[in-house]
Structure formats: C-alpha cells, structure tokens
Amino acid sequence: MIAFLALLRDTVLEARDKRVTWFLLLLGLLFVVLCGSISFTAVDADAALTRVAGNLGEFRFSRGMLDGGFTSRTEVEVAVTAPRAPQPEDDLPLGIDSLRVVELGFRRPEQLDELAVTWRHFAARLRRDGGRGPFVVVAPGSDEERQFAAPVTAAEQLELLESRFLDAGFRPVLVRRSAEQPGRFLVAVGNERPLALRGACTVAFGFGSWSTPLAETSQAEFLATLSVVVADSFAGFIGILVLLSVFAAAFPELLQKGRFDLVLARPIGRVRIVLFKYLGAVLLVLLLWTLLFAGCAVAMGLATGYWKFRLVGCAMTCTLLFAALYPAAMAVGIATRHVTLSTLAGVGAWGLERLIETARGVLQFADAEARARWQPLLDGVHAVLPKAGELARLNQWLLASDHLGAASASRLLGVVPEVDWAFAGGSTAGFAAVLLGLACLLVARRDF
Amino acid sequence: MAAITIDAVSKSYRRGEFALRDVTLEVAPGEIFGLLGPNGAGKTTLVKILLDLVRPTRGTTSLLSLPSRQVAARRRVGYLPEDHRFPEHHTPVSALLFFAGLSGVAPAVARPRIDALLAQVGLADAAGRKVRGFSKGMKQRLGLAQVLVAEPDLLFLDEPTDGIDPVGRAEIRGLLEQQRRAGRTIFLNSHLLSEVEQLCDRVGILARGELKRVGSVRELTQSAICWAITLSQPPGEALLAELVRAFGDARRAVSDGIPDPEAARTVELSLARDEAIDAVIDFLRARELSIRGVARKRTSLEAAFLDSVAGGGAAPGAAAGATA
Ligand SMILES: Nc1ncnc2c1ncn2[C@@H]1O[C@H](COP(=O)(O)OP(=O)(O)O)[C@@H](O)[C@H]1O
Ligand SMILES: [Mg+2]
C-alpha cells in the first residue's frame, strides 16, 4: 500500500510537470465556466403552440445530434386562432390546470389526408431502421403499398394531430373535431413539463452576453446536448488524446538507463510496478473527470436550476475508455522506449476502431460480393479492439435518460442500435488485459 | 551467515561473449568489500545480478541469505547505480519520499530521516529545488541519500566517486566510514585504486569477467618489493621499454588523476632481489639521467591490480614497449 501510494504520488508529480496537463485543466475550467454562464428566458408556451399549429406539414426526423436528420414538408393550408384560455362552451374535462386552446381550420380538408399518408411513410421508416438505412421506395402492388394507400380514417386524423403537439413537448394534448364544420379542430394543450417544450425560449451564454433562440429544441434537449459535448467531444476526445500523450511518456521515461535501476533495486516486484503505474494513471484520470463533470453539473445547476448528476457518471465511461487504451500505449512504450510510438499506439488502437466501425457502416450499402469479401475481416479486427463507439453510446444514453423522456431521447440520439454489452465489455476488457499482460511480461523478463 | 553469496555466476548478454565467467565470492556481514577492475570488466553486471536487475546465465546469488530472485532479498538493501538519473519532476525531498515509499517506509517515518540525510550530504539548501538543475556532484550526493533513506544493512555502490572532485570524494569516504562504524556491509565497485585501498577490508580484482584475486589489501600487496626512482625529468616511452627489456618491469607512477609533478617524473619497478637496484641505477646513470630520489616500498595495490589485469594478455609495460 505504501509502495502504491508512493508510485501514485510519483505519477501525479510527473503529470503536473507536463504543460499539456495544465492546458487540459484550463480547458476543463473553461467548460465549467461555460456551463455556469448559461441562462434561459422564460418559456413562452403560446408562441410554441402557434408555431407548431402553423407548421403541421413539416416532419423533422433527427438521427441523433452528430448524425444529422431529414425533414419532410407537405403543403397544408390551415388557419390558426390565437391561443386562449379554455371557455365553458369548449366543454373540456375538468381538473386540468392552465390549458391553452387553439382552433385549427383546414381550408382544403383533403390536405389533412395527404398529410396522414406522408405520416404513415414516415412512421414506417422510423419503425424499420430508425431512419438509418437507405430510403426504400415502396414496390407497386405490394402489401405495403396497399396499406399506405388505404383511406385515412377519422381516428387516424386525430391521432396525427395529437402526435404533432405531443412531439413538440406539450402534455397533455386533447384534439376534438368540430361537429358542425368539416375541417375544423379544437386543440387544447397543457404545459406540465416546460423543460421539455420545444422552441419556447432563448438560451444565453457568457452570462447573457450572447443569446440565441432555441427554434427546434427544448431546454432539456439543449442541456443534454451540452452534456454530451462535454462528455464526448471534450473529455472523450480531446481529453483522452491529451491524457494518453501525458501518460504514454511514463514508461519510456521510467525505463531510461540509470532511472529504472533506482526503482528496481527496491523491494518491489516488476509486475507490481507495472500494474501500480497503470492503476495509478487510471485512478488519476477518474479523479480528473469526476471533478470536471461534477464541476460542469454544479455550474449548470446553479445557472439553470436543473440539477442533473448523471453527467458525473460519464466520468466512469470516459475513464473506462482510457483504461482500455492505455495498456496499448504501455506495451509499445515498454517494447520501444519511445514516447511518440507509445502515444501513437494508444491513439492508434482507438482510431482503428473508429475507422473500422465507419467502414462497416459504409459496407452495408456495398454490393453482396464486396460485403462477403470484407465483412469477415472487418468484423474480426473489430472484435478484438476496444469498443470506443459503444462506450460513447453509454455516455449518450446516460445523459439522455437524465434530462429526457424516451421519445425525446430517441429523437436526440437517434435510435440506439442494439449493442451486445457483454461482448463489447468483454472484448474491451480482454484487449486491455492482454496488452497489460504483455507489458508485464516485457518488463519481467528483460535485463536492465 | 554471509551478507552476499555469489555461486558460480556466469553471464553472457550475447551468445558466446561472457561478461562474467564462473564468479564465486562471499562477503561477510560488516565487511567493506571493494571490487576492482578496469572499465568493461563486468563489475556493474555482477552488482546488477545480485540485485536481480540482470538475470545470470548460470549460477545463483543471495543477499542476507535470501535468493536474489526473491523480492524480499532487497528489503534491507541500498543501491547507487553508476549513471543514475533522478526523475526530473522530483525535488530531493519528494524523490527520497518516493524511494522510501517503494521500500515500504511510510512518509511520516521517512520525513525526519530525509531532513537529517539531506543535511548530512550537504543538500539541505537545495531540498525544495527541482532535480533538473542539479550538478553532477549534487546528483551524486542525492544518490547517496537515496541509498541510505531506507536504512539498509547492505549497501551497493557502483563507482560512487566517479566524476567527483577531491573534496567531494573525501566527504563520500567519510560517509562510508560512518556506515562501516554502524556495522553495515558495503560492496564497492571501483576502478580507482586509492579509494579501494583506503576504505576496503577486502578486495577482489575482476578482469574480463573473471575474478582474478581476492584478499585483504595487505595480502595482495605483500608479494613483491617495489622501487620508486624519481628522475630530473619525466621518463620517455623508449626508456620505459628499455627498462622492461632489461629488468622485466617498469612503469610510470600513477597518481589517481590528481596532477603531481613528482609522480610524473617517477618510474616504478618491482624487482625480485634488492641487489638488482644497483644495476638499475647504473643503467640509468649510463644514459646520463639525473636521479633525484630512490624509495623502497611494498607493492602498491595498483601493481597487484595491473599484474592481475595483465594476466591473460601482454603486460602494460610490454605493450608500451612494443609501441615505442
Ligand atoms: N545490457 C548489456 N547488453 C550487452 N552487453 C552488455 C550490457 N551491459 C554490459 N555489457 C557488456 O558486458 C561487459 C561488462 O560490462 P560492465 O558490467 O558494465 O563492466 P564494468 O562495470 O566493469 O565497467 C562489457 O563488455 C559490456 O560491453
Ligand atoms: Mg560499471
């Protein structure tokens, strides 16, 4: 234990001595300040209600923040009344607070049916593959085409309108058809969860010095997005790069002639030195991320009043990624005693996994022959590499579930593909264990 | 119980070439043992095998009755490598805390000890400075403090005074004397004879991986009588060669690197019989060389050393003669 603490302290001093460590801390601090400088204007539910009612023909589908999405527009002419409080003649159910009411009048009621057909296609596509796959044109005469072309029922019309307002974040939503006038609907919405209401406020950064309206996004989605940027882009990308380069230098420097002798002559086994150094680095990274994420979460809470702490859990996933990649840097650092090669090994294992993951995605659209040739190779290499992509998914899932309901989480993140967590976790741990073992073996057997 | 046991150790780094050949040796507790040998003799290799930094090709070693391969064997051991390098992110205090920690000494225990040690080696003023800017001498002092920080019973010092000025050397000798009085066993590697002569109880001479002789300084120096003849001017290579041809031995006196005009003008030779000195003086006078002093002394350790080292090949004197 004393020896472990001595090595841990040595690792801290070593990291402190490097300029990039301070660069990383400074950048982390900037993120904390950024999170603390956010403010939202009050939610304007009426404006959001008017906007949704005026945009009924527009379906937006997002495949996740970093993946883009698509929008479909159908021509719909609709007259919208100004939002108002419910009146007795509306005959709405009692006991629902602060409902707001608009009336919709379709000038050409057949346009609502066209919209409903578009909606069928859209929903089918989401059901099929979350919008990830190629756009499939429905084959003429197929069952599917017949389903899509079937007459639109009255219930379906109501369901469509209801879903448009639910999707915008209103809860509850009541839609009623006017008995007297065809093409007229009464819509009553509640605003039980202002955090989830889309396009209803403005966000300001830098303590109000720069602001922008949230046209398509709710506060919850915005905060989740910001958290994902902190966890994935900053910590999970820049942070891991910097930390790998800081800690990759540890072994080539330790093994320098005249330096390792001093350590090896002490009553501590060689394998233990390697494992303790590894464990120390991982613990430090965990501590650093925990502090950073806790700082961001507290700053965000102070600034916006929403206290969400799953972000701190992302420290664990970011550290896991580091813990999986670092052994590669260690093994190469010990074998070559070269700092740059050591860093490249850690970053390379990561880059290769991302590259193969991308190649596998591209290969799905290739012809059968190319698939048959390349798929086994890509799958095989991918199987042994640490699963950086899956760990990033874990982050996104954690953050989305903190702020968002299931529907808006899937809108934000795209449909999360099925992940075989046992395989991803097992192969990542296996990669780390094998390289760690190799590092130990290299140190244990050599003359110094 | 021996403090150090070396049993038939051989080491070849590359196939065929032996850095050590069948070395067997024991060092008793409380002894100061000096291992002498020219550069490349295998001294460092032997110490590294004892500390399990290098694995022997054949043979076994043990420290304080524990096999070197066991981690526990190093529990009561301190080591000063020959070209040690301290991690540059450390200060003397943090470095010593680190090494004490690796030996299982908790910071609370180590802290007062470190303050005392730094004062003892003369680094108290630099205790909080980064090692990065240290001079060779300061690093060596820190190295010695590092050896002593876990209060070892057995000390390995590889060329401890290499590159240190004479004042520093005297200080280091003082420190080692103090350790001797405290009953510690010291294993000293050196190519500097005077140092070994002044400090060590027993000496081993290592040449080309083989342990040529082992004995007390007295035992090694009693075997022959040595004459030192001081001339008016330094002897030339040609003269030394002629002397070797005529009397079998002659060499310049060596003064351990400290410039000494007297030594530069002195020729040393070992003679089997005392009467032979007359012939040597006649020989020198016949060449019109002016003699300023003649002294009779026991063989220096250096002579024994050169003798042993020369064992397998040409004697240094003869080599000088051949090139003249
Ligand atoms: N790591 C090594 N790899 C190969 N040869 C080595 C290594 N270390 C030492 N040697 C060789 O072993 C011999 C003894 O070296 P060393 O023990 O350093 O001698 P000394 O300390 O007496 O100067 C030398 O010939 C040296 O070249
Ligand atoms: Mg040496």
mmCIF file of N, CA and C and ligand atoms in Angstrom, chain B residues 39-40 43-45 82 158-159 189, ligand 2:
data_model
loop_
_atom_site.group_PDB
_atom_site.id
_atom_site.type_symbol
_atom_site.label_atom_id
_atom_site.label_comp_id
_atom_site.label_asym_id
_atom_site.label_seq_id
_atom_site.Cartn_x
_atom_site.Cartn_y
_atom_site.Cartn_z
ATOM 1 N N ASN B 39 37.398 -0.631 -16.837
ATOM 2 C CA ASN B 39 36.075 -0.480 -17.459
ATOM 3 C C ASN B 39 35.770 -1.692 -18.332
ATOM 4 N N GLY B 40 34.554 -2.154 -18.226
ATOM 5 C CA GLY B 40 34.152 -3.288 -19.050
ATOM 6 C C GLY B 40 34.493 -4.633 -18.451
ATOM 7 N N LYS B 43 32.016 -5.479 -13.520
ATOM 8 C CA LYS B 43 31.669 -5.109 -12.139
ATOM 9 C C LYS B 43 30.192 -4.754 -12.021
ATOM 10 N N THR B 44 29.738 -3.877 -12.921
ATOM 11 C CA THR B 44 28.338 -3.448 -12.874
ATOM 12 C C THR B 44 27.406 -4.640 -13.099
ATOM 13 N N THR B 45 27.783 -5.484 -14.043
ATOM 14 C CA THR B 45 26.963 -6.659 -14.316
ATOM 15 C C THR B 45 26.807 -7.516 -13.066
ATOM 16 N N GLU B 82 25.702 3.306 -11.281
ATOM 17 C CA GLU B 82 26.825 4.156 -11.677
ATOM 18 C C GLU B 82 26.382 5.439 -12.390
ATOM 19 N N ASP B 158 28.160 1.643 -6.951
ATOM 20 C CA ASP B 158 28.855 1.415 -8.214
ATOM 21 C C ASP B 158 29.559 2.713 -8.612
ATOM 22 N N GLU B 159 30.857 2.731 -8.521
ATOM 23 C CA GLU B 159 31.669 3.919 -8.841
ATOM 24 C C GLU B 159 31.125 5.163 -8.145
ATOM 25 N N ASN B 189 32.126 -0.920 -6.010
ATOM 26 C CA ASN B 189 32.735 -1.146 -7.331
ATOM 27 C C ASN B 189 33.595 0.043 -7.651
HETATM 28 MG MG MG C 2 30.481 -0.235 -14.427
#
